[in-house]
PDB file of C-alpha atoms in Angstrom:
ATOM      1  CA  MET A 713       0.033   0.002   0.076  1.00 56.00           C
ATOM      2  CA  SER A 714       1.570   3.245  -0.978  1.00 61.00           C
ATOM      3  CA  ASN A 715      -0.469   6.162   0.417  1.00 64.00           C
ATOM      4  CA  GLY A 716       2.505   8.189   1.997  1.00 62.00           C
ATOM      5  CA  ARG A 717       4.309  11.365   1.028  1.00 66.00           C
ATOM      6  CA  ILE A 718       6.595   9.612  -1.348  1.00 67.00           C
ATOM      7  CA  ASN A 719       7.049   5.982  -2.503  1.00 67.00           C
ATOM      8  CA  ILE A 720      10.531   4.814  -1.786  1.00 68.00           C
ATOM      9  CA  MET A 721       9.577   1.214  -1.294  1.00 66.00           C
ATOM     10  CA  GLY A 722       9.632   0.369  -4.817  1.00 65.00           C
ATOM     11  CA  PRO A 723      12.544   0.113  -7.532  1.00 63.00           C
ATOM     12  CA  ASN A 724      14.840   3.095  -7.875  1.00 62.00           C
ATOM     13  CA  THR A 725      14.014   5.020 -11.032  1.00 54.00           C
ATOM     14  CA  GLY A 726      16.291   7.873 -10.436  1.00 56.00           C
ATOM     15  CA  ASN A 727      19.039   5.954 -12.444  1.00 56.00           C
ATOM     16  CA  LEU A 728      16.912   6.103 -15.660  1.00 50.00           C
ATOM     17  CA  TYR A 729      16.782   9.770 -15.685  1.00 49.00           C
ATOM     18  CA  GLN A 730      20.166  11.038 -14.724  1.00 51.00           C
ATOM     19  CA  LEU A 731      21.150  14.609 -15.929  1.00 47.00           C
ATOM     20  CA  TYR A 732      24.885  13.832 -16.249  1.00 52.00           C
ATOM     21  CA  ASP A 733      26.886  10.624 -16.944  1.00 53.00           C
ATOM     22  CA  GLN A 734      28.714   9.383 -13.997  1.00 57.00           C
ATOM     23  CA  PRO A 735      31.675   7.119 -14.407  1.00 59.00           C
ATOM     24  CA  PRO A 736      31.643   3.925 -12.332  1.00 60.00           C
ATOM     25  CA  LEU A 737      33.543   4.263  -9.199  1.00 58.00           C
ATOM     26  CA  VAL A 738      36.172   1.535  -8.316  1.00 60.00           C
ATOM     27  CA  ASN A 739      35.955   0.925  -4.633  1.00 58.00           C
ATOM     28  CA  LYS A 740      39.260  -0.586  -4.214  1.00 59.00           C
ATOM     29  CA  SER A 741      40.732  -1.409  -0.913  1.00 55.00           C
ATOM     30  CA  THR A 742      43.921   0.807  -0.384  1.00 56.00           C
ATOM     31  CA  PRO A 743      46.483   0.289   2.509  1.00 58.00           C
ATOM     32  CA  TYR A 744      46.213   2.381   5.440  1.00 66.00           C
ATOM     33  CA  ARG A 745      49.954   3.338   5.514  1.00 66.00           C
ATOM     34  CA  ASN A 746      49.857   6.251   8.023  1.00 70.00           C
ATOM     35  CA  ALA A 747      47.601   4.722  10.707  1.00 70.00           C
ATOM     36  CA  MET A 748      50.342   5.051  13.391  1.00 71.00           C
ATOM     37  CA  ASN A 749      51.827   8.347  12.693  1.00 71.00           C
ATOM     38  CA  GLY A 750      52.001  10.724  15.776  1.00 72.00           C
ATOM     39  CA  ASN A 751      51.322   7.842  18.245  1.00 73.00           C
ATOM     40  CA  TRP A 752      53.238   4.746  17.728  1.00 78.00           C
ATOM     41  CA  GLU A 753      55.993   3.143  15.529  1.00 81.00           C
ATOM     42  CA  THR A 754      54.884   1.151  12.560  1.00 83.00           C
ATOM     43  CA  THR A 755      55.433  -2.478  13.169  1.00 88.00           C
ATOM     44  CA  LYS A 756      54.743  -5.842  11.364  1.00 91.00           C
ATOM     45  CA  LEU A 757      51.588  -6.031  13.214  1.00 92.00           C
ATOM     46  CA  SER A 758      50.331  -2.659  12.336  1.00 90.00           C
ATOM     47  CA  ASN A 759      51.302  -3.104   8.710  1.00 90.00           C
ATOM     48  CA  ALA A 760      49.411  -6.395   8.406  1.00 92.00           C
ATOM     49  CA  PHE A 761      46.405  -5.326  10.324  1.00 93.00           C
ATOM     50  CA  PHE A 762      46.122  -2.114   8.116  1.00 91.00           C
ATOM     51  CA  SER A 763      46.854  -3.813   4.928  1.00 90.00           C
ATOM     52  CA  ALA A 764      44.330  -3.939   2.064  1.00 89.00           C
ATOM     53  CA  GLU A 765      43.918  -7.640   2.229  1.00 93.00           C
ATOM     54  CA  ASN A 766      42.891  -7.408   6.041  1.00 94.00           C
ATOM     55  CA  VAL A 767      40.383  -4.572   5.170  1.00 93.00           C
ATOM     56  CA  GLN A 768      38.760  -6.919   2.682  1.00 94.00           C
ATOM     57  CA  ILE A 769      38.725  -9.719   5.095  1.00 96.00           C
ATOM     58  CA  ILE A 770      36.933  -7.460   7.700  1.00 97.00           C
ATOM     59  CA  GLN A 771      34.603  -6.179   4.894  1.00 95.00           C
ATOM     60  CA  ASN A 772      33.504  -9.825   4.110  1.00 97.00           C
ATOM     61  CA  ALA A 773      33.139 -10.754   7.577  1.00 97.00           C
ATOM     62  CA  ILE A 774      30.989  -7.750   8.409  1.00 96.00           C
ATOM     63  CA  LYS A 775      28.710  -8.654   5.282  1.00 95.00           C
ATOM     64  CA  ALA A 776      28.545 -12.339   6.452  1.00 96.00           C
ATOM     65  CA  GLY A 777      27.751 -11.317  10.011  1.00 96.00           C
ATOM     66  CA  VAL A 778      24.978  -8.928   9.090  1.00 95.00           C
ATOM     67  CA  TYR A 779      23.420 -11.560   6.795  1.00 95.00           C
ATOM     68  CA  SER A 780      23.548 -14.150   9.546  1.00 96.00           C
ATOM     69  CA  ARG A 781      22.333 -12.009  12.423  1.00 95.00           C
ATOM     70  CA  SER A 782      19.451 -10.730  10.152  1.00 94.00           C
ATOM     71  CA  ASN A 783      18.248 -14.253   9.615  1.00 93.00           C
ATOM     72  CA  SER A 784      19.297 -13.977   5.807  1.00 91.00           C
ATOM     73  CA  GLN A 785      17.211 -10.928   5.448  1.00 91.00           C
ATOM     74  CA  TYR A 786      19.680  -8.125   4.719  1.00 90.00           C
ATOM     75  CA  VAL A 787      22.397  -8.401   2.094  1.00 92.00           C
ATOM     76  CA  ILE A 788      24.769  -5.333   2.468  1.00 91.00           C
ATOM     77  CA  GLY A 789      27.617  -4.065   0.321  1.00 91.00           C
ATOM     78  CA  ASN A 790      30.953  -2.954   1.189  1.00 92.00           C
ATOM     79  CA  GLN A 791      31.027  -0.325   4.013  1.00 91.00           C
ATOM     80  CA  ASP A 792      32.803   3.000   3.681  1.00 89.00           C
ATOM     81  CA  GLU A 793      36.520   2.429   4.009  1.00 88.00           C
ATOM     82  CA  ASP A 794      37.413   5.544   5.804  1.00 86.00           C
ATOM     83  CA  THR A 795      34.826   4.685   8.553  1.00 91.00           C
ATOM     84  CA  LEU A 796      35.905   1.314   8.766  1.00 93.00           C
ATOM     85  CA  LYS A 797      39.625   2.352   9.018  1.00 91.00           C
ATOM     86  CA  ILE A 798      38.765   4.774  11.820  1.00 91.00           C
ATOM     87  CA  ILE A 799      37.041   1.785  13.778  1.00 95.00           C
ATOM     88  CA  MET A 800      40.205  -0.464  12.982  1.00 94.00           C
ATOM     89  CA  ARG A 801      42.456   2.291  14.293  1.00 92.00           C
ATOM     90  CA  SER A 802      40.641   2.849  17.547  1.00 93.00           C
ATOM     91  CA  THR A 803      40.526  -0.841  18.122  1.00 96.00           C
ATOM     92  CA  PHE A 804      44.180  -1.330  17.371  1.00 94.00           C
ATOM     93  CA  LEU A 805      45.190   1.608  19.743  1.00 92.00           C
ATOM     94  CA  GLN A 806      43.056   0.102  22.529  1.00 94.00           C
ATOM     95  CA  TYR A 807      43.329  -3.581  22.348  1.00 95.00           C
ATOM     96  CA  SER A 808      46.596  -4.496  20.566  1.00 93.00           C
ATOM     97  CA  SER A 809      49.204  -6.221  22.565  1.00 90.00           C
ATOM     98  CA  ASN A 810      52.087  -5.319  20.148  1.00 88.00           C
ATOM     99  CA  GLN A 811      54.127  -8.482  20.470  1.00 91.00           C
ATOM    100  CA  PRO A 812      56.438  -9.457  17.801  1.00 89.00           C
ATOM    101  CA  ILE A 813      55.204 -13.105  17.966  1.00 91.00           C
ATOM    102  CA  ASN A 814      51.846 -14.570  16.917  1.00 94.00           C
ATOM    103  CA  ILE A 815      51.064 -11.796  14.551  1.00 95.00           C
ATOM    104  CA  THR A 816      48.335 -13.872  12.923  1.00 95.00           C
ATOM    105  CA  SER A 817      46.557 -14.703  16.259  1.00 96.00           C
ATOM    106  CA  GLN A 818      46.872 -10.954  17.316  1.00 96.00           C
ATOM    107  CA  ILE A 819      45.229  -9.886  13.956  1.00 96.00           C
ATOM    108  CA  GLU A 820      42.471 -12.496  14.271  1.00 97.00           C
ATOM    109  CA  SER A 821      41.586 -11.059  17.654  1.00 97.00           C
ATOM    110  CA  LEU A 822      41.678  -7.501  16.672  1.00 97.00           C
ATOM    111  CA  ASN A 823      39.469  -8.421  13.533  1.00 97.00           C
ATOM    112  CA  SER A 824      36.954 -10.098  15.933  1.00 97.00           C
ATOM    113  CA  LEU A 825      36.808  -6.942  17.919  1.00 98.00           C
ATOM    114  CA  VAL A 826      36.245  -4.822  14.866  1.00 97.00           C
ATOM    115  CA  ILE A 827      33.651  -7.021  13.533  1.00 97.00           C
ATOM    116  CA  GLY A 828      31.928  -7.391  16.953  1.00 97.00           C
ATOM    117  CA  TYR A 829      31.581  -3.521  17.025  1.00 97.00           C
ATOM    118  CA  ALA A 830      30.619  -2.964  13.466  1.00 96.00           C
ATOM    119  CA  VAL A 831      27.954  -5.758  12.788  1.00 96.00           C
ATOM    120  CA  PRO A 832      25.446  -4.817  15.615  1.00 96.00           C
ATOM    121  CA  GLN A 833      25.942  -1.096  14.584  1.00 95.00           C
ATOM    122  CA  ILE A 834      25.201  -1.667  10.815  1.00 94.00           C
ATOM    123  CA  LEU A 835      22.295  -4.142  11.482  1.00 94.00           C
ATOM    124  CA  SER A 836      20.523  -1.687  13.686  1.00 94.00           C
ATOM    125  CA  GLU A 837      21.062   1.074  11.228  1.00 92.00           C
ATOM    126  CA  ALA A 838      19.706  -1.141   8.423  1.00 91.00           C
ATOM    127  CA  GLU A 839      16.605  -1.989  10.482  1.00 92.00           C
ATOM    128  CA  GLY A 840      16.130   1.711  11.132  1.00 92.00           C
ATOM    129  CA  TYR A 841      16.406   2.543   7.379  1.00 89.00           C
ATOM    130  CA  ILE A 842      13.839  -0.214   6.409  1.00 89.00           C
ATOM    131  CA  LYS A 843      11.429   1.237   9.100  1.00 90.00           C
ATOM    132  CA  TYR A 844      12.091   4.782   7.764  1.00 88.00           C
ATOM    133  CA  LYS A 845      11.260   3.630   4.120  1.00 85.00           C
ATOM    134  CA  LYS A 846       8.109   2.144   5.434  1.00 85.00           C
ATOM    135  CA  ASP A 847       7.017   5.240   7.448  1.00 84.00           C
ATOM    136  CA  VAL A 848       7.702   7.559   4.665  1.00 82.00           C
ATOM    137  CA  SER A 849       5.865   5.511   2.024  1.00 81.00           C
ATOM    138  CA  THR A 850       2.656   4.806   4.026  1.00 82.00           C
ATOM    139  CA  LEU A 851       0.378   7.250   5.990  1.00 80.00           C
ATOM    140  CA  ALA A 852      -0.976   6.391   9.470  1.00 78.00           C
ATOM    141  CA  VAL A 853      -4.574   4.889   9.278  1.00 81.00           C
ATOM    142  CA  PRO A 854      -6.905   6.479  11.686  1.00 84.00           C
ATOM    143  CA  HIS A 855      -8.769   4.346  14.261  1.00 87.00           C
ATOM    144  CA  ALA A 856     -12.266   3.420  13.778  1.00 88.00           C
ATOM    145  CA  ARG A 857     -14.862   5.406  15.647  1.00 85.00           C
ATOM    146  CA  PRO A 858     -15.511   4.097  19.090  1.00 81.00           C
ATOM    147  CA  LYS A 859     -18.731   2.044  19.874  1.00 77.00           C
ATOM    148  CA  SER A 860     -20.631   2.748  23.093  1.00 72.00           C
ATOM    149  CA  THR A 861     -20.637  -0.258  25.574  1.00 74.00           C
ATOM    150  CA  TYR A 862     -23.296   1.335  27.650  1.00 74.00           C
ATOM    151  CA  HIS A 863     -26.290   0.895  25.412  1.00 68.00           C
ATOM    152  CA  SER A 864     -26.835  -2.267  23.535  1.00 68.00           C
ATOM    153  CA  ASN A 865     -29.753  -1.097  21.640  1.00 71.00           C
ATOM    154  CA  THR A 866     -29.674   1.218  18.547  1.00 71.00           C
ATOM    155  CA  LEU A 867     -31.221   4.571  18.985  1.00 70.00           C
ATOM    156  CA  PHE A 868     -33.337   6.184  16.229  1.00 75.00           C
ATOM    157  CA  PHE A 869     -34.273   9.909  15.771  1.00 78.00           C
ATOM    158  CA  LYS A 870     -37.941  10.425  15.884  1.00 81.00           C
ATOM    159  CA  GLY A 871     -39.102  13.617  14.552  1.00 79.00           C
ATOM    160  CA  PHE A 872     -41.259  16.228  16.475  1.00 75.00           C
ATOM    161  CA  PHE A 873     -44.129  16.151  14.168  1.00 66.00           C
TER     162      PHE A 873
END
């Protein structure tokens, strides 16, 4: 039912009538080389954690986590890499043990912390967006008029004459 202000529940027709051509953007994962500038020294752990391959691993895990936690309802794309790298940097600065051994296990634990933070956040935002689309596309239906429970019979108007 589409009785709202605008209908955004249907397919996107904005792409059919674009004013300008837009070249396709390549959302390619780039390494985050200067993640530790100003705070700590760059190490093997930081280089491996902020590498493009690890960012893609986290992106895939976030997509799988949202898909599984939403009971196969939401299929999302890659998230904004700048935001993801901010979350990764914050997690690295708070929780990394910075040991020169067992780098793989340290990266796995840091990745699980990043994914554990990002998946519930993205899932709640996706649910909020779906509810927003529904609210904008439909109007609230008023309640039916109340019925009197005091009188069980139906009253009729009898004229004065």
